[in-house]
Each structure stands twice: as C-alpha cells, then as structure tokens.
XYZ file of C-alpha atoms in Angstrom:
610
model
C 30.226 -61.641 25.603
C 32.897 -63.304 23.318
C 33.308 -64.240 20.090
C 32.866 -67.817 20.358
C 29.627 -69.080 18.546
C 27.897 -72.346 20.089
C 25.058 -74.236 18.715
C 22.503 -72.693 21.130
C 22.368 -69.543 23.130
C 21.355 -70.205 27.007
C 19.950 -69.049 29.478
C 21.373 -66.710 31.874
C 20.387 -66.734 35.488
C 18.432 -64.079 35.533
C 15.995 -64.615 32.772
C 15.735 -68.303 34.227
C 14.823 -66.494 37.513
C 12.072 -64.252 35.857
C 10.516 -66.787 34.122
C 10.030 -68.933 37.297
C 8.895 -65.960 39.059
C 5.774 -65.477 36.622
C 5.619 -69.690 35.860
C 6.509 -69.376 32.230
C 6.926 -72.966 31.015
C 10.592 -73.710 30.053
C 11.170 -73.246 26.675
C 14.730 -73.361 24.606
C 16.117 -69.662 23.883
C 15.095 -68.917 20.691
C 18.281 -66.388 20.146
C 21.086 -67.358 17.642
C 24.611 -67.103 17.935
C 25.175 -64.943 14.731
C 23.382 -62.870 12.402
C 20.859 -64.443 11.015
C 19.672 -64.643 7.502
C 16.506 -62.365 8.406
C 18.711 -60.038 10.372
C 20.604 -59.673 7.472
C 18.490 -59.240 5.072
C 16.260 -56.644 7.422
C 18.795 -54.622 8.490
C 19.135 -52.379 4.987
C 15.566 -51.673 5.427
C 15.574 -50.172 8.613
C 15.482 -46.279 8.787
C 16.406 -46.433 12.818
C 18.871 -48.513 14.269
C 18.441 -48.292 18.471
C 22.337 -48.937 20.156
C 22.975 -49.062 23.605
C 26.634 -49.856 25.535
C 28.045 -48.979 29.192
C 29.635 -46.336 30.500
C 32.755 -46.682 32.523
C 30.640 -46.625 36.009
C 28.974 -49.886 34.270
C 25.696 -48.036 33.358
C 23.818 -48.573 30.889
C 23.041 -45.784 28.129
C 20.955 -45.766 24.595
C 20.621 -43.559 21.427
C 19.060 -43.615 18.467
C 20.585 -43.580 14.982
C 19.438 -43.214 11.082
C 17.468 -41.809 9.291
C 16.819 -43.261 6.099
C 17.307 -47.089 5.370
C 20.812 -48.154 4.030
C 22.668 -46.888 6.603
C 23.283 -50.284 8.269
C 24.343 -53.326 6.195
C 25.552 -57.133 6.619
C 29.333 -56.915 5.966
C 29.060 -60.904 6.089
C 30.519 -63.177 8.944
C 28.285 -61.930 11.729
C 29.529 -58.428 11.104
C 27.421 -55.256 10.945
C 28.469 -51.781 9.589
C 26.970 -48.409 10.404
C 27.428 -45.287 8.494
C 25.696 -42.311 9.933
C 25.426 -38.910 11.210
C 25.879 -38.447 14.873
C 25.929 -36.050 17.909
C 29.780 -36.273 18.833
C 28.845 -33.573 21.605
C 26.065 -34.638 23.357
C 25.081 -38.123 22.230
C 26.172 -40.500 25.313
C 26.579 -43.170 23.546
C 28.565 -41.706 20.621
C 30.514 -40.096 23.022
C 31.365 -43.754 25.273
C 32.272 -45.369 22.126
C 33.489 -43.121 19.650
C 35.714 -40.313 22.262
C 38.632 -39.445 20.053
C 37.933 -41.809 17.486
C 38.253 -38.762 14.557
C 39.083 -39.965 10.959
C 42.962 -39.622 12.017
C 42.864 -41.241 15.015
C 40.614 -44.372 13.352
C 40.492 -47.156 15.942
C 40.694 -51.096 15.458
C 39.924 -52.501 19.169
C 42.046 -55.422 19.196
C 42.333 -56.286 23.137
C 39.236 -54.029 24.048
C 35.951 -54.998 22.504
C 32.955 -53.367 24.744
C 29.941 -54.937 24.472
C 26.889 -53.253 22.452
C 23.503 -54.155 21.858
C 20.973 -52.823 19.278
C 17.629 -52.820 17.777
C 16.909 -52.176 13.702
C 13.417 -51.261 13.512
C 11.351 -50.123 11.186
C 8.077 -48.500 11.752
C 6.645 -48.494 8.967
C 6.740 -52.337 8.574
C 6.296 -52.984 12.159
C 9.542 -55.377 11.521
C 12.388 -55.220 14.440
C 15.427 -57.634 14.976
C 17.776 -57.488 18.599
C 21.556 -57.786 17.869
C 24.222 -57.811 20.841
C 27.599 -57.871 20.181
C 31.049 -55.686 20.727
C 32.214 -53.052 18.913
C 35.079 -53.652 16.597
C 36.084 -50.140 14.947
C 34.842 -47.049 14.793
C 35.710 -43.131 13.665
C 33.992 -40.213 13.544
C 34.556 -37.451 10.439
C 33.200 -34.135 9.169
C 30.769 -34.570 6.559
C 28.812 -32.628 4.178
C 25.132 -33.857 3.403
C 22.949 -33.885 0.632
C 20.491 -32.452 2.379
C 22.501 -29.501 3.280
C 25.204 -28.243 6.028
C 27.618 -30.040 7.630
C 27.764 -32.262 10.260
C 29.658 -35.346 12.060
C 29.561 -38.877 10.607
C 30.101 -42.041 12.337
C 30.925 -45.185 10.997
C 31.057 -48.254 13.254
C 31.417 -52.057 13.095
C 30.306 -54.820 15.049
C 30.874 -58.185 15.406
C 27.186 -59.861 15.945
C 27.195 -62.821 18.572
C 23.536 -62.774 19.308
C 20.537 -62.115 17.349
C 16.603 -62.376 17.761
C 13.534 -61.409 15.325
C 10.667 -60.021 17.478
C 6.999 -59.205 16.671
C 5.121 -56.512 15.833
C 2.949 -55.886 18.887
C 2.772 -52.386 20.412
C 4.532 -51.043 17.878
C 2.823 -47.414 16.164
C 3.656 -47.258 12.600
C 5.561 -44.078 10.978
C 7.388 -42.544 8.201
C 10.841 -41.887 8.989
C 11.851 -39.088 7.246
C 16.088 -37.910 6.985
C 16.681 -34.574 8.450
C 20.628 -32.530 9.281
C 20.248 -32.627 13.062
C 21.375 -29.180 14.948
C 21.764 -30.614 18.322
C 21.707 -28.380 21.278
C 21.792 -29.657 24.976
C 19.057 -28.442 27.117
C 20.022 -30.263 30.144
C 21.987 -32.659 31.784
C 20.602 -32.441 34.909
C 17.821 -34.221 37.529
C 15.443 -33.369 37.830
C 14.211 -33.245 34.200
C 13.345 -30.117 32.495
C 9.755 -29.140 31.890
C 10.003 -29.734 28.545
C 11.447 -33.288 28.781
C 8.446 -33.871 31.048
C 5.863 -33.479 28.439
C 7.887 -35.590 25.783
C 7.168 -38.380 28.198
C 3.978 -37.330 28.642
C 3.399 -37.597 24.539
C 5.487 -40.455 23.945
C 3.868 -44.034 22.627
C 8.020 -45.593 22.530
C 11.071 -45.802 24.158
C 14.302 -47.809 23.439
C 15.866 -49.430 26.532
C 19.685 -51.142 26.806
C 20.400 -53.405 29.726
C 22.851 -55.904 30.785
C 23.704 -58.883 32.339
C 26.980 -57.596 34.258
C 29.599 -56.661 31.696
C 28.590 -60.029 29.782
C 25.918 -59.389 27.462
C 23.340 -56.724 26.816
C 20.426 -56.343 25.002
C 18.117 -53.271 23.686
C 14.911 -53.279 22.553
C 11.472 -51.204 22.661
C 8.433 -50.528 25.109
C 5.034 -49.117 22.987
C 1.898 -48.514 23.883
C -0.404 -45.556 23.715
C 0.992 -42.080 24.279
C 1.964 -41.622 28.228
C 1.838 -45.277 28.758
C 5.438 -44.155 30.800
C 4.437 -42.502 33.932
C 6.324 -40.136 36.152
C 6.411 -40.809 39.818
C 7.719 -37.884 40.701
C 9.835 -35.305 39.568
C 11.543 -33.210 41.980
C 15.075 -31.658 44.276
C 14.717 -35.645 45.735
C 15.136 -37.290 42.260
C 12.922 -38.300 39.354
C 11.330 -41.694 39.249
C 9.262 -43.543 36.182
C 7.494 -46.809 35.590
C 6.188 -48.018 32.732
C 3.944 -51.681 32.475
C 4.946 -54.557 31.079
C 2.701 -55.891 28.479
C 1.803 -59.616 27.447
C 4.509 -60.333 25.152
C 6.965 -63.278 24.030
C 7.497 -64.496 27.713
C 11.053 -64.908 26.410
C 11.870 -62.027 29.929
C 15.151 -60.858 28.627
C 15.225 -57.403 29.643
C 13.702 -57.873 32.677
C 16.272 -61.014 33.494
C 19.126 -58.794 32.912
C 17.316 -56.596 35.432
C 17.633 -59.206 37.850
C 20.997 -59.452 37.899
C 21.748 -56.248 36.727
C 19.210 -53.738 38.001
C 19.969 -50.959 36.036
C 19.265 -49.272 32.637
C 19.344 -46.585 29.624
C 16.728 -45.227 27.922
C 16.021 -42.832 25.526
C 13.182 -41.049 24.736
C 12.608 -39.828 21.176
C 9.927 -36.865 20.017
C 9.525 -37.700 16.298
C 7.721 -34.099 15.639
C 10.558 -31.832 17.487
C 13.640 -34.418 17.115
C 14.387 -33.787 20.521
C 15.871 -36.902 22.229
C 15.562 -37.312 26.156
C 18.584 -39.853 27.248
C 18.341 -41.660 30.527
C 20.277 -44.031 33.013
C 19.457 -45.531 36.575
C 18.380 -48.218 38.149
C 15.599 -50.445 38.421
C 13.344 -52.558 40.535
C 11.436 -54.987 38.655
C 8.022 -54.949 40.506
C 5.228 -58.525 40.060
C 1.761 -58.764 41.648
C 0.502 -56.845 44.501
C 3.613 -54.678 44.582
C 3.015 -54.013 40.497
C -0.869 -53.280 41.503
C -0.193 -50.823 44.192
C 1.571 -48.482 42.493
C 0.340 -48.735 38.706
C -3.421 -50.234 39.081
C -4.355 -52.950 36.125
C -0.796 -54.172 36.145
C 0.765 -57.383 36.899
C 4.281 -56.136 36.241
C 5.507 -53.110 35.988
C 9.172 -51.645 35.833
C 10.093 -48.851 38.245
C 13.295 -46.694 37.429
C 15.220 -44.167 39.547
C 17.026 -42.313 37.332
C 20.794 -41.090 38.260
C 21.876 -38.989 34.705
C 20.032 -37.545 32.400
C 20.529 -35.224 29.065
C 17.220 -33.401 27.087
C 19.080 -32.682 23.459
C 17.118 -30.396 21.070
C 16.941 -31.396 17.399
C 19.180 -34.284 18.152
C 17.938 -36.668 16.180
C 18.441 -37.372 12.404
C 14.960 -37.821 10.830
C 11.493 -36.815 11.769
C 8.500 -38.961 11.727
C 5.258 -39.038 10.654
C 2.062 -41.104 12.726
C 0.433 -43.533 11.080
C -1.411 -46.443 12.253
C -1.467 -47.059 16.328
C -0.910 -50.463 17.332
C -4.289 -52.487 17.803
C -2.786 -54.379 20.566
C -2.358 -51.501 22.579
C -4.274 -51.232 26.374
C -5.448 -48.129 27.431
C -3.051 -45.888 29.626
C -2.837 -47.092 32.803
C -2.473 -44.329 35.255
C -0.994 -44.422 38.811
C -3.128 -44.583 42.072
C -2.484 -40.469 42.905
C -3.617 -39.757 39.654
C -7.075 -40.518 40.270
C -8.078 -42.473 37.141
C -7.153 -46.289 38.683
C -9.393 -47.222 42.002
C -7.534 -49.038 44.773
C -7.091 -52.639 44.103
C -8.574 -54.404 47.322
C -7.428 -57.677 45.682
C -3.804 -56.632 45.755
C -3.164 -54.804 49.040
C -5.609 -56.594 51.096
C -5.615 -60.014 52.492
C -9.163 -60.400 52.143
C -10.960 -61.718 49.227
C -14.051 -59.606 48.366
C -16.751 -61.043 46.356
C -19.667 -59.320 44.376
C -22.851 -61.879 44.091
C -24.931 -61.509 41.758
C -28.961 -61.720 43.119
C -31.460 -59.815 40.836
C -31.314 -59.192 37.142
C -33.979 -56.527 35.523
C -34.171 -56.286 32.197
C -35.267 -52.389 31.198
C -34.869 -52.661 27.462
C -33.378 -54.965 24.818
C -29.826 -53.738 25.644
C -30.086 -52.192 29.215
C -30.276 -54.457 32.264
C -30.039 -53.179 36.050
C -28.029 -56.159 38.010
C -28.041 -56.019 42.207
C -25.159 -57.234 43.931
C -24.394 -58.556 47.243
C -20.751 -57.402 48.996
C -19.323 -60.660 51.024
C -16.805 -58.483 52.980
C -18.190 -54.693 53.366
C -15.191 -53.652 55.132
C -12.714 -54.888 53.075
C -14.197 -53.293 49.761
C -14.947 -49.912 51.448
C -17.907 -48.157 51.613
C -18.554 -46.394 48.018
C -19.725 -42.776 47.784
C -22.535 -41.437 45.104
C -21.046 -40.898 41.453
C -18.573 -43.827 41.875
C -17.772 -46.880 39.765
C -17.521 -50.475 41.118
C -14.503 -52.379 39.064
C -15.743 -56.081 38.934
C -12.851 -58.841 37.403
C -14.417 -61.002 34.999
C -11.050 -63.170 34.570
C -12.161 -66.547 36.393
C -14.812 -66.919 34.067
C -14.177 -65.246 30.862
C -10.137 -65.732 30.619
C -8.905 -68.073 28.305
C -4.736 -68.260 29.208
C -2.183 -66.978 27.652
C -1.857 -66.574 23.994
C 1.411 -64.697 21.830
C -0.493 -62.911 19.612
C -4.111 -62.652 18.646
C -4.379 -60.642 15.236
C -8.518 -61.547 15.420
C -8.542 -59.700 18.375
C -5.295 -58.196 19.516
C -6.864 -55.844 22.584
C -7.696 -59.481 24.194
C -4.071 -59.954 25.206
C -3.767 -57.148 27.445
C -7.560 -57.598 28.445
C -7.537 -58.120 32.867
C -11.277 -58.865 32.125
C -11.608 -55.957 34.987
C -14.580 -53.762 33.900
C -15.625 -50.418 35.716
C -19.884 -49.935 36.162
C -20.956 -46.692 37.679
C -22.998 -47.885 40.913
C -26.783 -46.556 39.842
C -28.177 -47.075 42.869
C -28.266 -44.715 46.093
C -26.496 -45.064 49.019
C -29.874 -44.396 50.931
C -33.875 -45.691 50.308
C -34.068 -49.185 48.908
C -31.373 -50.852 49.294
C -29.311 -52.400 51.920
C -26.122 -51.487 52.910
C -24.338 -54.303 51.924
C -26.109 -54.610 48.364
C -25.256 -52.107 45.185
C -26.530 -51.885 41.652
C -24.737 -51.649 38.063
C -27.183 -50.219 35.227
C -25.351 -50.998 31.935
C -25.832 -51.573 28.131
C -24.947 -55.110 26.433
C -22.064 -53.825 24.388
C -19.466 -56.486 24.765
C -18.181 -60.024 26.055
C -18.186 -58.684 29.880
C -21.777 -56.894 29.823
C -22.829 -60.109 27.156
C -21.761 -62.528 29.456
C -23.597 -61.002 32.397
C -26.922 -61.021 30.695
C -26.791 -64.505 29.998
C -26.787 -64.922 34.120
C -29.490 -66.616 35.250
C -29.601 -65.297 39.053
C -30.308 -69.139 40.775
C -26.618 -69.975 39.479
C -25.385 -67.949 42.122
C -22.466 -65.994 40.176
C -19.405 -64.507 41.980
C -16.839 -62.318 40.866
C -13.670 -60.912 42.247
C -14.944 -57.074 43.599
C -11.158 -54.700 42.469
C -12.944 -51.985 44.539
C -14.568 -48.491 44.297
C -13.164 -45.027 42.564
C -14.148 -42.470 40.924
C -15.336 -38.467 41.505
C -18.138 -37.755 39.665
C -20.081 -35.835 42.465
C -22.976 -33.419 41.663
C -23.020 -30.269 43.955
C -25.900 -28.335 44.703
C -25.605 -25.574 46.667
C -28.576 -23.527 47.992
C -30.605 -21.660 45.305
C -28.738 -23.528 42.514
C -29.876 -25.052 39.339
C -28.052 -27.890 38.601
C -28.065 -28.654 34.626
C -27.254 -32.298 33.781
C -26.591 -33.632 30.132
C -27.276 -37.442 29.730
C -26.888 -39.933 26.575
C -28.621 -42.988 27.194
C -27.181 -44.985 29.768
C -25.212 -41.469 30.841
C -28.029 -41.231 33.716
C -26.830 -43.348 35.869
C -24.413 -41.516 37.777
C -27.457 -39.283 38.386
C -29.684 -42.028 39.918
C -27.012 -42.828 42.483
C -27.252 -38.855 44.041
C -30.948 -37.972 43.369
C -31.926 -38.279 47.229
C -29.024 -36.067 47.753
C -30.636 -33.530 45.111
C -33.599 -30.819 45.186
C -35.030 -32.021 42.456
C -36.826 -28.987 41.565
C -33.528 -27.421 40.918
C -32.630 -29.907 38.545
C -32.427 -29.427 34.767
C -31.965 -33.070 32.729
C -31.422 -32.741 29.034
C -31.734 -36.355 28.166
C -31.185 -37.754 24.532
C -32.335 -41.518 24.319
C -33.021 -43.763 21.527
C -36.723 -44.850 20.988
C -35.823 -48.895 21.346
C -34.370 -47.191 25.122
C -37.873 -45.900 26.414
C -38.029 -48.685 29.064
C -35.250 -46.946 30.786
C -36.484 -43.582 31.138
C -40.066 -45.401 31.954
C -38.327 -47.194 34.912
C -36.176 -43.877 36.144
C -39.748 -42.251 36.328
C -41.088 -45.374 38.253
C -38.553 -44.637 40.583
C -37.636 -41.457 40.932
C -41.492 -39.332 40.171
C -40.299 -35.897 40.983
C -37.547 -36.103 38.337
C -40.062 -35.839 35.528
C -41.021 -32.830 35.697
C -37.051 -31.411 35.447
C -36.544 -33.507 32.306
C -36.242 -32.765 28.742
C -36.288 -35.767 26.705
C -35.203 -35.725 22.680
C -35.959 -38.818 21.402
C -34.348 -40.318 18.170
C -34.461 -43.398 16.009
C -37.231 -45.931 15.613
C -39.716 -47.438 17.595
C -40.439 -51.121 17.106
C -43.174 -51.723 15.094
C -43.462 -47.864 14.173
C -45.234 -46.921 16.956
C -42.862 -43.763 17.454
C -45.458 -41.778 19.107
C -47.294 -44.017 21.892
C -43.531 -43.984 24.113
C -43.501 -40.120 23.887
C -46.885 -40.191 25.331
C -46.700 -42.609 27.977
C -43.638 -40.338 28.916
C -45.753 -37.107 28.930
C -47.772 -38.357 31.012
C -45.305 -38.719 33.744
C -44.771 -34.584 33.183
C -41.916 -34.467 31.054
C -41.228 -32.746 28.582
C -40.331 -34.703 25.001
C -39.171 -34.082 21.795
C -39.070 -36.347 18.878
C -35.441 -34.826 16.918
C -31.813 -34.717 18.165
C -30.818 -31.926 20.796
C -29.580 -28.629 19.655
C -26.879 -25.870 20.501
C -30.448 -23.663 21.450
C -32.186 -26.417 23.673
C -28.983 -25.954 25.782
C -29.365 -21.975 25.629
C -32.960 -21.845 26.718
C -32.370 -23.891 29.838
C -34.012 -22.105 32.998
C -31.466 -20.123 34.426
C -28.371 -20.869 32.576
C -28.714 -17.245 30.886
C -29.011 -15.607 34.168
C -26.048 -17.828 36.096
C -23.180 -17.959 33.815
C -21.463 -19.233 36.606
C -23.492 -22.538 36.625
C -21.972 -25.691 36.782
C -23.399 -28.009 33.911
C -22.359 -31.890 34.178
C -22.494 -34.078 31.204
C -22.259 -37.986 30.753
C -22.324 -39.109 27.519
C -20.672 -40.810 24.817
C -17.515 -39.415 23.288
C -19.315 -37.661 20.411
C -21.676 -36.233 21.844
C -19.466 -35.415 24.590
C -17.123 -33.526 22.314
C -20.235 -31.872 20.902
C -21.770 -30.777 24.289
C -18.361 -29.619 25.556
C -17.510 -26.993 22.088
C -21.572 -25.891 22.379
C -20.654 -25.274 26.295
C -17.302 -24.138 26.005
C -17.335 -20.343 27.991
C -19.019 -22.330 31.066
C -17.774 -24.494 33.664
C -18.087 -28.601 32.768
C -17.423 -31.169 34.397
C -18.207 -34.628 32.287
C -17.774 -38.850 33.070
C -17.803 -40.373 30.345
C -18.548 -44.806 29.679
C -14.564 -45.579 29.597
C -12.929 -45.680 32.439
C-alpha cells in the first residue's frame, strides 16, 4: 500500500475472485482512499481500537487496544494517532511494530512504512469503521496511570490510505470499562492451553487481520452467539478452528485477501478475565458442499490451521460488561462429530432427495400430523426412533438476498431448514418409505405447511435424519417420561418398542390441545392407562370439564391444575429406583423447571430447538 490517493479504491484479484465464486453482482468498492469524515469523527468515540500488521515471516497478527474513548484521534490529512497502554512483552503486535522503539530511541519510518490495518469499534453503539494504512512513528514509554501503577504507553501514528464504515450486524453490545492491565503469558505454544480452549468456547467476537501479499491488509470482526468459533481439534498434531460466515455486505474483503493470501491473525478477547488469546495460521476458505460437510447449515465457512499462538492473562486494558446480543445472530452451528447438526444428504450426495407431502390431519387448532413420502430411501438413510427429519423450506419460502432486515433481522441468516421429530414408528402403519412430522403452527415454516392443500403435490428438499433421543427400557424397568404438549412425539415414534405397562407419562397439555391426546389414545390404547394428564387453560366455550371426561374414559388419569414438584415424587417406583432414568421433552421453561425438581436423578431431555 502507498501513499498515493486515487479517486476510487479497486478491486483486488482476490475479492473479484470471491465474489464470482458466490455470484455477487459487480458493484463499485465502496472503500475511500483517506479518512473519511465519519471515520474521523467516530474514531474519538471508540473505547477499542482492533490493529493488525505482519510479522517478518509475512504472517499476519492482531491485538486489541483502549480502553476508554479518546485514545485515538484524527490528526488531520488522513493521519491517525494512538495513545495507549500496551503489553511491550507479550503483545505481538506491539512487539512487531514498536521493538526498541522506547521514548529515547523514538522512531520516524522514513524509507520503511509497514502496512497496518485496524478496526475502531464501539460496542456500545454498535458503530465500527476499517482503516488500513502504514505506520509512520511510534515509541513506547513508562507511564503512570490515573487509575493506579505503572505501566507501558504506546503512542503510534498512521497514515490512513483506506477507509470503510460497516454495519452493525452481529455485533453484542457492551460497556467498555478502563482497567491497568498486569499481563502475564500463559502460553505460547500449540496446542492451546485448556484455558484458552474455553475462552473460545465463551466467546461471541473475534478480531481478524489479513492481507493481500505485503500490499494491503485489512481487520475487522466475526460475532455471533457465544461458541459460534468451533475447534476442530486440538491436539500433539496441531489445533484447527472454523468459524461461519454470515450474510453480510457481500463486499468479500477478508475472505479475498484469503484468496490470495491464505493466511491470518486473530485474537481472541475474554471481556470478564481480560485475558487475550492471539493467533496466526493459515486458511482455506471453504463454499458449498465442502462448507456443509464439515460445519452443517453453512454455505461458507473459514477453516484455520493455526502455526503460533500466545494465551496472555489480564492483557487487556478494560473490561466489559454484556448488554444487548445482536438480534441478527443464528443459532450456533455445531460441527458434524458434535452431534447437534445431521448429515446433509444435499451436500455430500449426488442424489437429490425429496420429501412429498400426501396426508394432512388436523388434531387441534395448532397441531397438525403431516405424512411424507421419501423419493430416494437410500440416499436419505433409513431413520431410527427418537430422530428428527430436517426438511429445507428455501425454494418456496426464500425471498433473496437482502443487507439488513431490522423488521426481522434472524431472516438473514434463516436456511429455511427446519428440524421435526419423526412421530411416527418405524413399524405398524406405515410404509417404509413414508414418515410423519407432528408439529404446532408456531411460525412461517410450520404456517406455511398448514396452508398445504395435499392435491398440490408439495416437495421439499429432505437435509436428512439426526438426532439421539432413544428411550431404553431394560427388563423390569419403569420408564418415566415428562411431556409438554407437542413434547410426545418423540414418544409415539418408540411406543412399539416399549412395555407399555412400564411406562409412566406425566403429560401437561393445554385444554384447546385435547384433540391430541384424544388421537394418541386412538392410536396407541394401552398408553392410557400409564398417563397422567394435568390439564391447564380454557376450554372453548367453557366446557372445561367434558375433555377431562372423554379422556377418563380412555383410563387415564387427569387433573385439571399445573404439575407439581410432588406429582413427580409420587410416581410408581421412582422412590424405590433412584437409579431410574426419567426423560423429559418440553419447552425450555418447563424444562428448566423439571430438570432443578429432578436434579439428584439421571435426565436425559430433547427439547423443540434443534
């Protein structure tokens, strides 16, 4: 990168390649060759200020400076100032820039200007700007505090060739809060220490530099909900992350200077501890089927093996404080051995499965049983009792790509995949090559498919089967098994597999959901008689008392309140086998209840999201 300003920033090769690769319309680069008005004026408010440069092997490293806003400043002319305190010892980048650089040894770089990039950010405000430039000056000097001790100050200029405002998505708000850091390394090894492990594990950001050769870099952020960064492995062979790439600005310039430049630096901060987890390695930028297979739900993902590492304790300079998560974040998406993502038989099969949708049943005003047909029964896999189907939705109900969506931000990220435990059995009633999905209408997926009329012949895209929600019943056991409302159905899927006299169902339904426990009696006779029901709301019309009858007469057992901690105590047997597995699927607060009322026995729980 030089000094030279043009009227337009271009394209590099890279970015042009990425954007062809996912058929991004051209567009001009938005960047500008200076500092902005908006950069300058945003940069005093920022309390963190994200820089990255290269090391002499060309790699790419990041840090995180600040601490309270002021510390970075327009000095006018496309030139930036930074006054702050720094890890001289530890910090890589401090120590790549600023080695030897002590108040008497004070620097001006007149034939060597290495490039930097950075990202001021600011929480709080969700507000970030990108600035890439070189490094003009810099010194370090001892430095007393106001808020006591002493530490190391740095103060750096840059000359600002490129900058870029960016939006607020997947960004979790938080009061930065100045602190004296007392950094202490922990490591600087690979694999990473335990500890830096579960930062990842905890972490909703990270701040990652990159470059296009030794021409330009950029830094910027990657949010999401806390673990969105997953760890491949973690071992004597080397440690290996991903992390997804969301639906963002399509602009692709981090991942275009991975294309030419497959390598990068990130760091890792824990706002709590102030420990920061620095990082450098390199990449492979992974689209599709490739993306799918290894990080399920993903379209691209970004896979990093990393070569250098340090875990600092206490490095940084502030703390923060969570506020408000980003609404546009997904859910964590998890990696295929981690058992919460099915297999994808869209992306690492050739075949095209289909799910066809032939019988509709409605049970109650929200719940609806829906039959499907499989087109291609060995492709999809045969699916086992307690397992979900994942159905994609995305042919009929996507609607293209949009930048941001404040009326309803989760849309963006939405695959339109949606996960439906498989209610029926694998044996008595229906054919092999047909399955059913018992579901409540609760939102544009489950909405749209009860507005299916069954003659229009609707096919979806089947993603495949998953799940482990198996109910074992070993000779002489009693099997205990909490439902809320819909929660039965992974129980309707194993009852031939289950003596049902040695089954104990504590089921809590609303009144207006009667029909469904009707039906499940219909079906399945011998499970009445091993059912409690506890019945709450309103009936229609009033009539509270005529369902609880009609379900007496069926032999179960029905009360008209909400359960209680004792209903669970007085359960045949549970007294007498404290050993007893119990299995609950419910709802998340009456999960959480169910699991602190059972908390000295053995649980194992589903629960609706998947």
């Amino acid at each position: 990168m030089t000094f030279v300003h043009s009227g337009q920033v271009q394209w590099h090769d890279g970015e042009t390649s990425m954007q062809k690769l996912l058929r991004v319309p051209y567009q001009d680069n938005p960047t500008s060759p200076f500092l902005t008005p908006y950069a300058a004026r945003l940069l005093p408010q920022v309390p963190m200020l994200a820089l990255g440069t290269l090391d002499d092997a060309g790699r790419p490293w990041t840090t995180l400076l600040g601490g309270e806003a002021g510390f970075v400043r327009s000095l006018g002319q496309s030139v930036v100032g930074i006054k702050t305190l720094v890890d001289p010892l530890h910090d890589p980048v401090i120590d790549i820039l600023l080695r030897d650089k002590h108040e008497d040894q004070t620097q001006q770089r007149e034939n060597d200007h290495p490039i930097v990039s950075a990202l001021g950010i600011d929480l709080a405000t969700r507000s970030r700007v990108k600035l890439a430039g070189n490094l003009v000056a810099g010194l370090l000097r001892p430095t007393s505090t106001q808020l006591g001790g002493n530490s190391t100050e740095a103060q750096i200029v840059i000359k600002v060739v490129q900058s870029l405002g960016n939006c607020p998505k997947y960004l979790n708000k938080k009061e930065i809060v100045p602190i004296v850091p007392e950094p202490a390394l922990v490591s600087s090894k690979v694999p990473l220490p335990v500890e830096a492990i579960n930062l990842l594990a905890r972490a909703d950001v990270l701040f990652i530099s990159s470059s296009h050769g030794h021409l330009t870099m950029g830094t910027n952020n990657r949010g999401g909900s806390a673990g969105f960064c997953r760890v491949i492995k973690n071992d004597h062979t080397g440690t290996i992350l991903v992390y997804p790439e969301y639906s963002g600005n399509r602009l692709y310039q981090t991942l275009g200077n991975l294309q030419t430049t497959p390598k990068a630096g990130i760091v890792v901060p824990d706002f709590d501890s102030g420990d920061m987890l620095h990082m450098t390695g390199t990449t492979e930028v992974l689209i599709g089927k490739a993306a799918a297979g290894l990080l399920p739900r993903s379209n691209l993902v970004v896979k990093i093996q990393i070569e250098a590492a340090r875990f600092i304790h206490n490095g940084l300079a502030f703390r923060g404080t969570s506020g408000e998560p980003s609404p546009y974040n997904p859910p964590v998406r998890f990696l295929v051995h981690e058992g919460d993502s099915g297999v994808d038989v869209q992306k690492v099969s050739d075949r095209t499965v289909y799910a066809k949708l032939i019988k509709k049943e409605l049970l109650t005003p929200t719940i609806g049983r829906f039959r499907f047909s499989v087109s291609d029964l060995e492709a999809a896999g045969r699916w086992k009792p307690g397992q979900y189907v994942a159905l994609s939705f995305e042919d009929e109900l996507g609607a293209g790509y949009s930048h941001m969506h404040d009326d309803d931000p989760a849309s963006l990220n939405d695959d339109l995949v949606r996960s439906f435990t498989v209610s029926s059995p694998r044996r008595g009633g229906t054919p092999e090559d047909e399955m059913e999905i018992t579901i409540r209408n609760v939102g544009k997926v489950t909405a749209f498919l009860f507005r299916q009329n069954v003659r229009t012949g609707l096919e979806v895209p089947l993603k495949g089967f998953s799940g482990t929600f198996t109910i074992h019943q070993d000779k002489d056991d009693v099997v205990p098994f909490v439902a809320g409302g819909i929660g039965i159905t992974p129980l309707l899927a194993q009852l031939p597999d289950l003596d049902l006299g040695r089954v104990r169902l504590i089921w809590t339904l609303n009144l207006t959901d009667v029909g469904l426990a009707i039906d499940t009696f219909e079906r399945y006779p011998q499970l009445a008689s091993s059912t409690t029901l506890y019945l709450s709301g309103a009936a229609d019309g009033g009539q509270e008392l005529q369902p609880a009858l009609r379900l007496q007469q069926y032999g179960a057992q029905v009360w008209k309140r909400r359960l209680a901690i004792s209903d669970l105590l007085s359960i045949q047997g549970q007294a007498a086998l404290p050993s007893t597995t119990w299995y609950i699927c419910a709802g998340a607060e009456l999960r959480q209840t169910l699991l602190s009322w059972l908390s000295d026995r053995k649980v194992v729980y589903e629960s609706f999201y998947y």
